[in-house]
Tab-separated table of C-alpha atoms in Angstrom:
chain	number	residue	atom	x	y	z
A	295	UNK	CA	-9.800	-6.425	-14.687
A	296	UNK	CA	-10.598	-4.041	-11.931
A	297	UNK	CA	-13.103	-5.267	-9.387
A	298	UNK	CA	-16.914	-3.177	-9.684
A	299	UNK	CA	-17.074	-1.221	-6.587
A	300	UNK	CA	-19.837	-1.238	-5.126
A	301	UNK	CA	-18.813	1.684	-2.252
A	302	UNK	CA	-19.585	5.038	-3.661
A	303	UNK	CA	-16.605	6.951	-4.871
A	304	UNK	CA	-14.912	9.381	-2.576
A	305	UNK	CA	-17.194	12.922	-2.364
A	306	UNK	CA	-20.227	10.808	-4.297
A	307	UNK	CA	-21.712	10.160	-0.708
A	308	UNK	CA	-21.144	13.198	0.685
A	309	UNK	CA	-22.565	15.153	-2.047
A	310	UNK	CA	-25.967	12.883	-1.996
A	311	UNK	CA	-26.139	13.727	1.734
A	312	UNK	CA	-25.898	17.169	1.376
A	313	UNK	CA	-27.004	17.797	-2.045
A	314	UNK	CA	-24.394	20.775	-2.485
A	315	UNK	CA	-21.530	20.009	-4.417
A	316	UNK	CA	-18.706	18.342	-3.095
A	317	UNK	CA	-14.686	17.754	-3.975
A	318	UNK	CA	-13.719	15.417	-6.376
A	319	UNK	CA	-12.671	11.965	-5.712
A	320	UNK	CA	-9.213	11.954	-5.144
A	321	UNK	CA	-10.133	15.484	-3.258
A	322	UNK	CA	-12.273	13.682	-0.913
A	323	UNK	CA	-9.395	10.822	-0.830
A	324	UNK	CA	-6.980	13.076	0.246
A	325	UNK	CA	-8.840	14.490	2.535
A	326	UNK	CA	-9.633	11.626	4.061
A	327	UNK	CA	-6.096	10.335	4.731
A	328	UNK	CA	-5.518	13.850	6.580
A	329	UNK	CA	-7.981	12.672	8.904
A	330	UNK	CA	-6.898	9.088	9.129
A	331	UNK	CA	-3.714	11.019	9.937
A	332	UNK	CA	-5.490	12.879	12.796
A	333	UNK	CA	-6.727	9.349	14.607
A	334	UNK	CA	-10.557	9.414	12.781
A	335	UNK	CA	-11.239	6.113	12.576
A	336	UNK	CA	-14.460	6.593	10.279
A	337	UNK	CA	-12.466	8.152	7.614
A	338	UNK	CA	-9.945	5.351	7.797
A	339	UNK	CA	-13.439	3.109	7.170
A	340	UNK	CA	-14.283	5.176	4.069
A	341	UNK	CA	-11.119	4.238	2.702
A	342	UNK	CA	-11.572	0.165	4.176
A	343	UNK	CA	-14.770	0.647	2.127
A	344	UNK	CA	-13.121	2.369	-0.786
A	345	UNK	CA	-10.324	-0.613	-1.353
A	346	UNK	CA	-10.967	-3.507	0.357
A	347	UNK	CA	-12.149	-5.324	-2.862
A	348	UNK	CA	-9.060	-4.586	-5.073
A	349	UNK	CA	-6.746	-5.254	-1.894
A	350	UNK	CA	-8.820	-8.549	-0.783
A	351	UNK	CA	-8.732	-9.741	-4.696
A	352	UNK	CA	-5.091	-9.478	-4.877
A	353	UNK	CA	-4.803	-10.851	-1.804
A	354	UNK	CA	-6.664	-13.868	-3.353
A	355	UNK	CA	-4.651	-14.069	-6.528
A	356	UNK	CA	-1.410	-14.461	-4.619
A	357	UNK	CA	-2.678	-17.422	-2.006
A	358	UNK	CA	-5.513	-18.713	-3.879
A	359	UNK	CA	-7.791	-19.353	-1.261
A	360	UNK	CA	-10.388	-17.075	0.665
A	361	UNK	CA	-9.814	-17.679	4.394
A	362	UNK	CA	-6.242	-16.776	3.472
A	363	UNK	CA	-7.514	-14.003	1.854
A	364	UNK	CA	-9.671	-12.765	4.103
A	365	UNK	CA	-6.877	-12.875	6.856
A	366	UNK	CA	-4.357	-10.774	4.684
A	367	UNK	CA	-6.864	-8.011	3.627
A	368	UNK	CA	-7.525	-7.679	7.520
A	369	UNK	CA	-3.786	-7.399	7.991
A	370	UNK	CA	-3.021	-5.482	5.344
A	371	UNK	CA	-5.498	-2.529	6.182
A	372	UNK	CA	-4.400	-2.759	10.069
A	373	UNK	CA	-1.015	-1.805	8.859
A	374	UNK	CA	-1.971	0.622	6.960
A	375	UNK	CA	-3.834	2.398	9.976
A	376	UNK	CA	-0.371	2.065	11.568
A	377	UNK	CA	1.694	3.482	8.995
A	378	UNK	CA	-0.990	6.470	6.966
A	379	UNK	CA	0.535	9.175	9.528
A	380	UNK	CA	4.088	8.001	7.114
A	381	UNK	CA	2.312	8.009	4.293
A	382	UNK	CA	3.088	11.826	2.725
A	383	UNK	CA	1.487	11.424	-0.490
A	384	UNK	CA	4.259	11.407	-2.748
A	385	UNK	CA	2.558	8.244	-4.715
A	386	UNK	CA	-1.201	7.453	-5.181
A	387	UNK	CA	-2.860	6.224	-2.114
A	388	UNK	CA	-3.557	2.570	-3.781
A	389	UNK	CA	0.079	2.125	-5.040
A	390	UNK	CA	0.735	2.829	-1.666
A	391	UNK	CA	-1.526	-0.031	-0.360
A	392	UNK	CA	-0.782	-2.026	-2.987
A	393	UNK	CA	2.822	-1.870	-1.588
A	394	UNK	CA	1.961	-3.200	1.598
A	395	UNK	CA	-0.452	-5.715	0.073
A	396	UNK	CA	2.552	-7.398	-1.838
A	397	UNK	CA	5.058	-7.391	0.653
A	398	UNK	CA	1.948	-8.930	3.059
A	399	UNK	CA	1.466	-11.136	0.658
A	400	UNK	CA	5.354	-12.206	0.021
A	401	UNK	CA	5.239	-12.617	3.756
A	402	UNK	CA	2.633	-14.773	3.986
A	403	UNK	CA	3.718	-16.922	1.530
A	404	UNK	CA	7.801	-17.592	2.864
A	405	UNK	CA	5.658	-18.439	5.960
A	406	UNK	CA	3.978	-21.191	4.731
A	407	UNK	CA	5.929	-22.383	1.799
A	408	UNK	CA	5.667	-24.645	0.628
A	409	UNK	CA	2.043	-24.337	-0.157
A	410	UNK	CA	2.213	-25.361	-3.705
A	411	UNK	CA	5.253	-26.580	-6.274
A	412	UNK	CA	6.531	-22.941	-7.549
A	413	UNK	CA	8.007	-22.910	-11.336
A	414	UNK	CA	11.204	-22.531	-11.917
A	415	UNK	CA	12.301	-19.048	-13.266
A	416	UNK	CA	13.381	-20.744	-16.472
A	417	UNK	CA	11.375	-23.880	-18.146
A	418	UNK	CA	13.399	-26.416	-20.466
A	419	UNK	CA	10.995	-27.776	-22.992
A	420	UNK	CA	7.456	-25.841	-23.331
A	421	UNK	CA	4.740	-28.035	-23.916
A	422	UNK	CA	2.979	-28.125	-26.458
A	423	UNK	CA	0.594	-25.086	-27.345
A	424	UNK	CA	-3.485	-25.695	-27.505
A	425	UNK	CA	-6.314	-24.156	-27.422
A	426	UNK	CA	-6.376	-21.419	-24.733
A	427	UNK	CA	-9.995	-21.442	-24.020
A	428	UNK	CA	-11.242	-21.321	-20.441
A	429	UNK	CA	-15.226	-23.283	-20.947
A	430	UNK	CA	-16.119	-23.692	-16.716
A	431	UNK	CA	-14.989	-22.968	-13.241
A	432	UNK	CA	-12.617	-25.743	-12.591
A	433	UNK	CA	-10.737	-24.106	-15.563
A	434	UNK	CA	-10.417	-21.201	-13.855
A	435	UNK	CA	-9.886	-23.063	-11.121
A	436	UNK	CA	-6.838	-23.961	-13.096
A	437	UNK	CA	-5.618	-20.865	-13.764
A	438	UNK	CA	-5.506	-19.267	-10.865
A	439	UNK	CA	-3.747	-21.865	-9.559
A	440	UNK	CA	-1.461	-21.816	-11.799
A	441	UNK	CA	-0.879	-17.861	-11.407
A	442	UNK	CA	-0.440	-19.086	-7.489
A	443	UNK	CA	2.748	-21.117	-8.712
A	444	UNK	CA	4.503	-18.562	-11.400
A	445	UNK	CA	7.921	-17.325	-9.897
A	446	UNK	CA	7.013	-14.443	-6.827
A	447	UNK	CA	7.927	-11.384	-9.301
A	448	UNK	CA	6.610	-12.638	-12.289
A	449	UNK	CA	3.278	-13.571	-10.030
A	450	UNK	CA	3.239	-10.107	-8.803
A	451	UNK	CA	3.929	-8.635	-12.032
A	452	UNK	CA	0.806	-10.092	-13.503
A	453	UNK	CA	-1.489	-9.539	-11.130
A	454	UNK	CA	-1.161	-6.078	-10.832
A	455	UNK	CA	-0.797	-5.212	-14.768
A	456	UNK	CA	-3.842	-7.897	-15.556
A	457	UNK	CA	-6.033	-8.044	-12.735
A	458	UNK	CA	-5.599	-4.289	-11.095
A	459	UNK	CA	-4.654	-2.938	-14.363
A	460	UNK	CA	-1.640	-0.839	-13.211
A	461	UNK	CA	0.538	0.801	-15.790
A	462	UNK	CA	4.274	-0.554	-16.247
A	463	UNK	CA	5.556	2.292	-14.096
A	464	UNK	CA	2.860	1.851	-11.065
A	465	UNK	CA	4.084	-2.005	-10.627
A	466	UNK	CA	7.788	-1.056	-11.116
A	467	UNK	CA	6.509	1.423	-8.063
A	468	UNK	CA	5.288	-0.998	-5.831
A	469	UNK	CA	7.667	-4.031	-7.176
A	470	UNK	CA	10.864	-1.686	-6.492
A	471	UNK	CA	11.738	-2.775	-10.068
A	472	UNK	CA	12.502	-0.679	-13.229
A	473	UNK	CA	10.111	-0.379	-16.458
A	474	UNK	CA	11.896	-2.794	-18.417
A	475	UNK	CA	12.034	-5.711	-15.086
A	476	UNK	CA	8.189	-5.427	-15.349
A	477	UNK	CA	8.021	-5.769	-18.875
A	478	UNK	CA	9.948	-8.756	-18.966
A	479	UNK	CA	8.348	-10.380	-16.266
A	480	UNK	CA	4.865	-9.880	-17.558
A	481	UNK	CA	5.920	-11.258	-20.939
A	482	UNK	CA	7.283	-14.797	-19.187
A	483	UNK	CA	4.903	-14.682	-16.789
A	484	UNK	CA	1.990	-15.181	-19.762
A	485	UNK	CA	3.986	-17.585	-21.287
A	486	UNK	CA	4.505	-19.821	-18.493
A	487	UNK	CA	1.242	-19.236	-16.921
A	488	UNK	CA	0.034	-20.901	-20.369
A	489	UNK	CA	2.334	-23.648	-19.958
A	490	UNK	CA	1.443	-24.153	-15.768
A	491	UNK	CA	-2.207	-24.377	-17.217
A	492	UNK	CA	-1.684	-27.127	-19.707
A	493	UNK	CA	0.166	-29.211	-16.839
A	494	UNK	CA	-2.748	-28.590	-14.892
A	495	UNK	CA	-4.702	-30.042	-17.564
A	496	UNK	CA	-3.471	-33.110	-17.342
B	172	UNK	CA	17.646	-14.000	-38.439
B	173	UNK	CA	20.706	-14.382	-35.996
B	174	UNK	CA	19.122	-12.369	-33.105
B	175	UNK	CA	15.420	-12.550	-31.404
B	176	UNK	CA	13.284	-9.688	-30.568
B	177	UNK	CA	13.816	-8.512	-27.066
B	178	UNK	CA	11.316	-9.530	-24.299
B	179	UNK	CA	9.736	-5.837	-24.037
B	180	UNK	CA	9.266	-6.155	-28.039
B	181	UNK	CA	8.057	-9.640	-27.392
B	182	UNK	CA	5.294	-8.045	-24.858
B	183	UNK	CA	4.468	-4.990	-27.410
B	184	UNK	CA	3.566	-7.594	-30.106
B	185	UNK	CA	1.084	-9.502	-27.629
B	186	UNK	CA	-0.239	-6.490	-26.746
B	187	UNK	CA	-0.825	-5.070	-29.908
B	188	UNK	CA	1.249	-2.044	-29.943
B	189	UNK	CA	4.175	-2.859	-31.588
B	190	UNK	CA	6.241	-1.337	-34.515
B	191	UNK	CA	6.139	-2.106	-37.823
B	192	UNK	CA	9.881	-3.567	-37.574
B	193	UNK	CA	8.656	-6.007	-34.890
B	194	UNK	CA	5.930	-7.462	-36.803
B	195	UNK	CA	8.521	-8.149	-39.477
B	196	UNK	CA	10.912	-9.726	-37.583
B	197	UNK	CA	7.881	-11.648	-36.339
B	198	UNK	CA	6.205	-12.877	-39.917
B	199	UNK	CA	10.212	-14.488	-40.453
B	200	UNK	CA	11.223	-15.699	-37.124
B	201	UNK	CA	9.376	-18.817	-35.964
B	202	UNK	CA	10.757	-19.077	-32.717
B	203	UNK	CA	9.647	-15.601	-31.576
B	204	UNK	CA	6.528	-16.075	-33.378
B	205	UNK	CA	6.005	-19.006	-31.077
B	206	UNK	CA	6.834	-17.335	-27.810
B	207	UNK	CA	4.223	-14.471	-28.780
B	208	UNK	CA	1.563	-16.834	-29.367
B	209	UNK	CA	2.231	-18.843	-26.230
B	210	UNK	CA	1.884	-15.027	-23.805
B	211	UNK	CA	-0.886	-14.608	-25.936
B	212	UNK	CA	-2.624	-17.800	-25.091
B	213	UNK	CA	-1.730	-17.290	-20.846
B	214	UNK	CA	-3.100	-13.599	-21.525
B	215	UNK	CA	-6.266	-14.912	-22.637
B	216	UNK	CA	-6.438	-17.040	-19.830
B	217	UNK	CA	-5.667	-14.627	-17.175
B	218	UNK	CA	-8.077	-12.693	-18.312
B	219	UNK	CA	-10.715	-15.047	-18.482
B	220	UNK	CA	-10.346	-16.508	-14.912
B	221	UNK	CA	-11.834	-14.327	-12.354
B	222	UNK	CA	-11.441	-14.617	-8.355
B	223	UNK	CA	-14.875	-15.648	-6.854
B	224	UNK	CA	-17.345	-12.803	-5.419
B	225	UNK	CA	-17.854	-12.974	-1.753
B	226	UNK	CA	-21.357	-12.773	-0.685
B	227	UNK	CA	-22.304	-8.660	-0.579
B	228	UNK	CA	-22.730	-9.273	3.156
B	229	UNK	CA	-18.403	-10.249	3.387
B	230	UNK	CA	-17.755	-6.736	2.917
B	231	UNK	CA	-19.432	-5.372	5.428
B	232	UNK	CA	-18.404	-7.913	7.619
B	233	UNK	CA	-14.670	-6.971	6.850
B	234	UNK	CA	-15.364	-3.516	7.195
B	235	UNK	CA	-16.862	-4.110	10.758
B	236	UNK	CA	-13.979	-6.801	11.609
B	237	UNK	CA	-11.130	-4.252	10.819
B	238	UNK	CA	-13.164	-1.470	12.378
B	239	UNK	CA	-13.230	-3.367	15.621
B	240	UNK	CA	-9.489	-4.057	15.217
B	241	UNK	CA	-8.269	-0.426	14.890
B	242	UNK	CA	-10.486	0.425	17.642
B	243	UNK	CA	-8.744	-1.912	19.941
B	244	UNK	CA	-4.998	-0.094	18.644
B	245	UNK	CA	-3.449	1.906	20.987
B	246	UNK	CA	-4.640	6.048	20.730
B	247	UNK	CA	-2.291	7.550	18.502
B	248	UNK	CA	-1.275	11.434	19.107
B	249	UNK	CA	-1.283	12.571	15.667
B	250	UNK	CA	-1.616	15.834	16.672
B	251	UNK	CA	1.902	16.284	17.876
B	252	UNK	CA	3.415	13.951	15.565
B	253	UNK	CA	5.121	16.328	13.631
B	254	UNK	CA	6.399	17.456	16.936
B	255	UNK	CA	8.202	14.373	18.152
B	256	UNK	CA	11.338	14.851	15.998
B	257	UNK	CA	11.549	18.363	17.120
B	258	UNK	CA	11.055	17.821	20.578
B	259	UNK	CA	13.150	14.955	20.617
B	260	UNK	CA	15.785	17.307	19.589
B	261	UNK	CA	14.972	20.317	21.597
B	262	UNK	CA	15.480	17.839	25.007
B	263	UNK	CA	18.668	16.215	24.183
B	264	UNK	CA	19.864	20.439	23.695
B	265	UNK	CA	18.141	21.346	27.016
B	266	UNK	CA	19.539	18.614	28.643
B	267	UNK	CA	23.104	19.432	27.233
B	268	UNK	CA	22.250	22.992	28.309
B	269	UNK	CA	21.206	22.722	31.580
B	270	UNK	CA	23.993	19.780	32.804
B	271	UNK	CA	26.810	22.514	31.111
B	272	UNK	CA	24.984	25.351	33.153
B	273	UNK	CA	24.311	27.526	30.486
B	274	UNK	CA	20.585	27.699	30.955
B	275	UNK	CA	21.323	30.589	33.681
B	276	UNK	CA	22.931	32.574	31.484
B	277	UNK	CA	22.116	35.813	30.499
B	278	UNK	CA	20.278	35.640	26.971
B	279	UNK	CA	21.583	37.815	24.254
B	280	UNK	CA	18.236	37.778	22.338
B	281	UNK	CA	15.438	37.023	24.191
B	282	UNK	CA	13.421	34.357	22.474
B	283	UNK	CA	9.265	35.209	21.989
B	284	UNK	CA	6.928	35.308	24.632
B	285	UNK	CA	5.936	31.897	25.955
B	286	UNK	CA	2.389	31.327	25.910
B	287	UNK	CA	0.630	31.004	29.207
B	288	UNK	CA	1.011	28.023	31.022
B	289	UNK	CA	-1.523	27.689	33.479
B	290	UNK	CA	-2.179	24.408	32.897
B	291	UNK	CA	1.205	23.669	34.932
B	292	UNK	CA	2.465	23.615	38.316
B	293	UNK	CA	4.670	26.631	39.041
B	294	UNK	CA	8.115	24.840	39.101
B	295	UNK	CA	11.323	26.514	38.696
B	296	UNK	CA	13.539	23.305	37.640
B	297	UNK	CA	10.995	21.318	35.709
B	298	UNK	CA	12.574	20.395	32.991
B	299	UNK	CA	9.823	20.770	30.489
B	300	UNK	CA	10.363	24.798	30.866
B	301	UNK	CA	13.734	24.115	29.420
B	302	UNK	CA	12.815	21.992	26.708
B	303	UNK	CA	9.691	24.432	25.583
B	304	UNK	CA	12.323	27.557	25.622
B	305	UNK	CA	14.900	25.699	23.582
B	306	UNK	CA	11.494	24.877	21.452
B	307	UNK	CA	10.644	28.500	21.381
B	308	UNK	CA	13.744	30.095	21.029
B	309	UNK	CA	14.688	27.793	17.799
B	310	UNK	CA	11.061	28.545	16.275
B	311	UNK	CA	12.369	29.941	13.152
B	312	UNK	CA	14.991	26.904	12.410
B	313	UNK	CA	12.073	24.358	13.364
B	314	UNK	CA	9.746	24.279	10.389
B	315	UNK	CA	6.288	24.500	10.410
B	316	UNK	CA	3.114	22.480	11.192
B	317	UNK	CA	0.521	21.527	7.898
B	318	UNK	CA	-1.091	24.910	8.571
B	319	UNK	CA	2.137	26.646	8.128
B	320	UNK	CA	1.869	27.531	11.629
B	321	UNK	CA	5.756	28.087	14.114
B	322	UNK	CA	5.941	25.930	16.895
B	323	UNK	CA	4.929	28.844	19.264
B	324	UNK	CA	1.895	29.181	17.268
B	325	UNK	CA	1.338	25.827	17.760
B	326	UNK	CA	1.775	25.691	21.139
B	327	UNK	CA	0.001	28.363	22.181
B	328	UNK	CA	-3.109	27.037	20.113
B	329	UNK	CA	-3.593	24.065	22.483
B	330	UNK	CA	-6.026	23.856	25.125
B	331	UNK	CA	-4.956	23.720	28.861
B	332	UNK	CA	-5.703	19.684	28.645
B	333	UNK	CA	-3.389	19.077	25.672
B	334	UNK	CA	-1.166	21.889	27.442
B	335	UNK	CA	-1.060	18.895	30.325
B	336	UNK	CA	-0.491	16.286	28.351
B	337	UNK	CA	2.289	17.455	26.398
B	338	UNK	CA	4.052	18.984	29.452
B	339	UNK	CA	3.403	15.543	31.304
B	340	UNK	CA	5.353	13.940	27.854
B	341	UNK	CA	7.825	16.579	28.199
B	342	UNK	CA	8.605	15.745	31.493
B	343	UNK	CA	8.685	12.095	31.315
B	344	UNK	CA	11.541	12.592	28.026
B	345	UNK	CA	13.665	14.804	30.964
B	346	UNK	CA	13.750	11.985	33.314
B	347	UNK	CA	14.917	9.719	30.541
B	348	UNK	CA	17.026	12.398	29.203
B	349	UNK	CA	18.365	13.294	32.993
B	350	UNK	CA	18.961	8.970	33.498
């Protein structure tokens, strides 16, 4: 599920301010990474204001904790300002980010492994199936901590197809992976995140 | 039933898009049948547990936080950028001109007029002359800027204080070149 954003789109604000019309979204977008490429800083801010929900929300997914969170999003947007005058546009702006988010991410994490028990890539015996049904906050509780111990590629596989709603071929993008990788690592990823849940049930 | 549907099958039948073939296999194969309804349980979860909202205040706050950062980064050039891997090269060929003494040689073709340079001291060996006619002189092999524009173009679109700033950059990459 994509995050509500509450920034106006790209060109929205601009077109309010000057009540003539203005260029589309990713227009305005683009635009504004040419002038992030030129050193404006307030152009680099409409973009902060544009992402910094999706990127602080996977940020959150991977390390399961705010301050963490927090930190990474911070990080993640200061490399960015490094690295936009590389950037040449040859893949959407957020699959872009997204990129650096997950590597930040994967970063973060070899740091300060062990933070919790990671699943094997493989699991023996499943436990038993029951009722998926998430009925208060300490289940989801549950769940995302359970998402914060599937395998590192079948973590990031799932949080950006459920959570950021990427297609197949966006993830492969920012994974490095092919189609058919992501595919299979979504597909184990739900099953053991169902089985990681019922463990923390207990 | 000797062989189980693929994992990519597996995924089509969880998320409802499979082929008719797939649900077949399904509706006889209990093992597969088990493995969809087990994604299909951790799907329903995933989608069910959301990360907690910040206060509306937090995003503000991180906007101002990483504002403050970026202002504190060193002042990029963008600018001349695009220039640095041409200029780059156009030194290390002045340099290899002017140590083989070929830079007073007579020139075949003279190369376009450089634009005024006012902004400079008047100095017969400095080095940044060199490197801004082996710039000018390779114009049409050097590309162009975003705005389509030659590097002559370029350079004689700058004002005299980016005209000193560049020449004081060109100068510092003949000492290191000349080292």
């Amino acid at each position: 599920m994509t995050s509500p954003t509450l920034a106006l789109p790209f060109g929205l604000a601009a077109t309010a301010a000057s009540g003539g019309s203005a260029a589309s979204p990713r227009e305005a977008e683009r635009e504004a990474i040419e002038a992030c490429r030129r050193g404006e800083r307030e152009a680099f801010d409409r973009l902060v204001e544009q992402y910094q929900r999706d990127v602080y929300r996977l940020c959150y997914r991977y390390v399961n904790d705010h301050e963490d969170a927090n930190d990474l999003a911070q990080e993640v947007f200061i490399k960015a300002w490094r690295a936009i005058g590389r950037f040449r546009g040859e893949s959407a702006f957020s699959t872009w980010l997204y990129r650096i988010a997950v590597n930040a991410c994967l970063n973060f994490r070899a740091l300060r492994r062990p933070i919790t028990q990671e699943l094997p890539e493989t699991l023996a015996d499943p436990v038993p199936l029951a009722a998926a049904r998430v009925e208060s906050d300490d289940e989801a509780r549950r769940v995302r901590a359970a998402v914060s111990r599937l395998p590192e590629k079948q973590r990031a596989t799932l949080i950006l197809k459920i959570y950021h709603e990427l297609t197949h071929e966006e993830v492969a993008e920012i994974l490095g992976s092919t189609v058919g990788t992501v595919k299979a690592n979504l597909f184990h990823a739900l099953g053991n995140l169902r089985r990681l849940v019922g463990e923390e049930r207990r | 039933m000797t062989r189980h549907l693929s994992d990519e099958s597996l995924l089509r039948l969880v998320q409802g898009d499979s082929a008719e073939a797939e649900r077949a296999h399904l509706s006889a194969c209990g093992r597969c049948a088990e493995r969809v309804e087990e994604a299909r349980a951790g799907l329903t979860l995933a989608r069910r547990a959301d990360v907690p909202e910040p206060s509306p205040l937090y995003w503000e706050a991180m906007r101002l936080r990483i504002g403050r950062r970026i202002a504190e980064e060193p002042r990029r050039s963008p600018r001349w950028a695009w220039l640095a891997p041409i200029l780059a090269t156009a030194a290390a060929v002045a340099v290899v001109t002017l140590t083989t003494g070929r830079a007073h040689a007579p020139v075949a073709h003279p190369g376009p007029t450089l634009p005024a340079w006012s902004a400079l001291p008047p100095a017969e060996d400095d080095v940044s002359l060199g490197v801004l006619e082996a710039v000018a002189v390779a114009d049409g092999d050097l590309g162009t800027d975003d705005e389509g524009r030659g590097v002559s173009a370029f350079l004689a679109g700058l004002t005299d204080e980016e005209y000193r700033a560049l020449a004081d950059s060109l100068r510092e990459a003949g000492k290191g070149g000349e080292s």
